[in-house]
Amino acid sequence: MNAPSPPGPGRAGRWLARLGPRARRILRRAAQIALALAVAPWLLLAALAALTPLPPELGAPEDHAVSTVLLDRHGTVLRELRAGDGARARWLPLSEAGDRIQRALLAAEDKRFARHPGVDPIAIARAIGQLAAERRVVSGGSTITQQLARTLVPRPRTARGKLGEAALALRIEASLSKREILEQYLNRVAFGPGLRGVEAASRFYFDKPTRDLSLAEAAALASMPRGPALYDPRRGTGPLERRRNRVLDRMLAAGLAGEAEVARARAEPIALAPKGGGLGAPHLVRAVLGGALGPGAGLHAEGPGAASPLVRATSITLTIDRGLQREIEVLAQQTVRGLSDRDVGAAAVVVIENATGEILAYVGSHDIDDAAGLGHNDGVLALRQPGSALKPFVYELAMEQLGFTAATVLPDVELSFPTADGNYAPRNYDGRFHGPVRLRDALANSYNVPAVWAAAALGPERVIARLRELGLRSLDREPSRYGVAVALGDGEVRLIDLANAYATLARGGLYLPVRAVRSFAPSSPPSPSSQAASSVSARGESDAPAAPPERGVRVLDAARARVIVDILADDRARLASFGEGNALELPFPVAAKTGTSKGFRDNVAVGFTPDVTVAVWVGNFDGSPMGGVSGITGAGPLFRDAMLAAARVRPPRPFDPPDPEQLAEVEVCALSGMRPTAACPHRRHELLPRGDAAALSPCDMHEAVRIDRRNGLRAGACPDAAVEERVFERYDAELTAWARAAGRPLAPESASPLCGALAGLDGAPGAALAGAGARVRVAYPPDGARFVLDPSINSLQAIRLRADVPPGVPRVRFVLDGRPIEVGPPFALDWPLVPGAHRLRIDADGAVAAEEIAFSVE
C-alpha cells in the first residue's frame, strides 16, 4: 500500500514560491518589524507596570476615608458626617454588596473583567475603530481596573497620561485579586456628586443597603460612574433611566440576567428616597465627637495617645430616641416663641434614662440656625447658674451629717451671714419670711433663708465636696469663693451635670456617668485581639455597649435620698408657694424642682420619674436678663411638656414605696416637727429614718398656760372660776421677733394684777415672766462682720444693733465694748459707726446670755 503524498503548497505558498529570494527576505523582515512594533508597546507597558509603585491606599485598608453615619437607638439615620474630602462614603466589603450590583457593574463597565490583565486590547481596538468610523467617542476602552487607577492617581487625558494609567492598572492586577479590585472600585469610584462608593450612593438615593437593591436600582447605580453629574437623578431621572435600560440590555446580552428579570427591571420606575429632614441632634453629635460629655459618654480608645474609635467609625448608634428628640425640639421652639415678649431667646433640654445614664434626648438650643439667638451655642453644656436647684443636695447632706430630717424646723427669718465681701442677708422669692418651717416645706416651697442657714451649718467646704461627688465638677473654685450662697446656686454648672445629679437621686444615691453612644461599626475589620475585647460582629457592628456597663458609685445615703424624693414629689407641700395647677403637677408622680438665678438671667426646672430625668434651661446665651421669668413660669411649662413627651417613650409608674426597714411614717407636730403632745393642735405625717423616728423628742413649741379670763394675763393664784387653760406657741430667741411681728399666739408676759403673784417672781403683780432657760442673742451684726465707712458721705453713718429676745424678757442690756446700754422692745439700737474693733453681747435678767460676737469698722 503506497504512502499518501504530502499536501501541495496552498495559494499563499505558491505566491511566495514565485517571489525571488530577495523579495522573500524583505517580506520576512517586514513581518518581524511588524511583530516587534505590535509587541513592543506591551513590553514597554509591562516594564512601566513593574516600575510603577502600588498606591498606598490599596495597602492600608484601615485608612479608608469614610463618612460617619449617626443613628438613633432604633437605627433611624440622624445625619451623616462627610469624610475628609467632603464626600459621603461608606466602606462596603464585597461579600456584603450582593450579586446584583456586581452583575450590573460588569455589564455596564467591563464584561471581560475576569479575563483581561487590567487592560483590554479588544475594548481598545473597538473604541479606536468606532472613533475612526463615527468621528466621535462611541464607547470607552477603559477597564474597571483602569478606572480604579484613574481614581487613585488622577492624570491628564493625554497619551502619556493614558500610558501611566494603563501601567498602574497592570500593577494593580499583579498585586490584587479580581475580587479585591472590584471591592476597591465599588468603594472608591464616584457614584454621584459628593458620593464616594456604592454603599453611600445606595443609602443616599434609595435609603437601603446595597445588598437590598433591586436589579433596576442596581443597574441605575452602575450607570452613574460613567457620568456622576450627568446621571444625577436629583436633576431629573430621564437621562439615568435611559442609561439604566442600556445597562439592563447589556446584562441580558452578556447572560448576566434573564429576560423576565430584565423586563421587570425596565418597567420599574426610579423611585428616590425622600430627602432627610434636619441635622439630627447637632449639638449632641458635636458634643460626642468633641468629647465634651466626658470619657464615659462616648467611644474612646484606651492608652496614652490612642485615637478615638469614633474617628474611624462608619456608623455610630447614639442613645437618643429620634421621635422624642424631634418632639422636644419642637417644644423648645414653641417655648422660645411664646416667651419672646419677655426677653427669652433660648432654651435647652436633656432627657436621661435613669437606669443606664443614657441620653434619650438632647436639645442644645431651640434652633441651631438662629444667629440672633446665638443658637449655635449648646445650653446643655453651657455653664449657667442653677438657682435653687441645688437645694435638695444641701438638705440631703444636712440629713446625713447634721441629723436633719424632713421634720426638722429651720428658721426662715431675717438672718445675716458674714462673707469675704461683707454680710450676706438672703431673701425669699416672695419677699416674706415664714418663721419656723419644717424642712419638707422649706424645700418644697423653695424658701431661700432655711437653705442658706443649712449650708452655713454644714460649711461651704462640705457642700462643695458633695456637689463635686455628684458630678458638678465645674464648681472648681475654692469653697470660700462660693460661701453659703452656693445653696442658692451661686456657682455655674452644666445642665447635663445637673440632670445627672437628679438622676442620681432617682437611683437612690448611685452615681453613673451619662452615656451618649450605644455602639459603633469600625471602618475596617477588627484585629483578632480587638474583636475579642469588644465583641464586634462579622458585619463590623459592636454587639456590646460602647462603654462598659457601670454599677454605680454610692454618693448619697439611700434612705435620705428617698426622703428627698418624697419631698420633691409632694404636690401638697409646695402649694403655699406655687399654688394649685402649677407646671410641676403632672398626671403621674414626678419629683421636681425649679431654680432661678440672680437677675432672672437663667432659670431651670429639673425632675424625674422612676425611669427618666428631664432637665430644662431657659434664658439667653448672651447672659442678658429675662423679663421677670422664673423657673416655674419659664422653664417649668417646657419641663412639663418634655416630661409628658418622655412619658410616651417610657410609660410612667409610681415610685417604689419606702423601704420599711429603713424608713417609717410617723406623726409629728405641724409646728415643731417633734413628737406631738396633747398641746399640739395640728399634726402631720412625716417620713423619717427609723433611728431618727425613735429618737424624736416631745414638742416644746406649744405650752398650755393658765390664763385669767378677765384680762388675758397669766392667772397666777387666781381662783379656778376665773381661770382657763389656753395653748400658746413658744419660740427661741432666733424666732421670737418674727413671731411677735407675725402676730403668733404667744403667751402673755405678765401676771394678772387681780390675782396673787406667780411663783418664782419678785412678788410684784404684773411682773414679767422669763421662761426657764430662755436665751437672748445678738441678731445683728453677725459675728466677724466688717463695715467700711464711705468717705464720700458727710452725714452720720450708723448701723442698727438688734437682739433676739424670748417672751417674758422686758428689757435687755447691749454690752458694747464693755459698756452696758439698757434697751427695751423692739430690742434694737442705732449705733454710729466708730472705726476699730468692737465686741458685743446681750444680757438680760433671768435669761441665759449668748456668746459675745466681734465686728470691725474701717
Short mmCIF file of C-alpha atoms in Angstrom, two decimals, residues 69-78 203 317-318 320:
data_model
loop_
_atom_site.label_atom_id
_atom_site.label_comp_id
_atom_site.label_asym_id
_atom_site.label_seq_id
_atom_site.Cartn_x
_atom_site.Cartn_y
_atom_site.Cartn_z
CA VAL A 69 -23.45 57.83 59.79
CA LEU A 70 -25.13 58.57 63.10
CA LEU A 71 -28.17 56.56 64.07
CA ASP A 72 -30.61 56.83 66.93
CA ARG A 73 -31.10 53.96 69.38
CA HIS A 74 -33.60 52.32 67.00
CA GLY A 75 -31.38 52.55 63.90
CA THR A 76 -33.01 55.62 62.37
CA VAL A 77 -30.48 57.76 60.48
CA LEU A 78 -29.96 61.10 62.19
CA ARG A 203 -28.17 54.83 51.17
CA THR A 317 -25.52 54.37 67.24
CA LEU A 318 -26.40 57.09 69.71
CA ILE A 320 -31.20 59.16 71.80
#
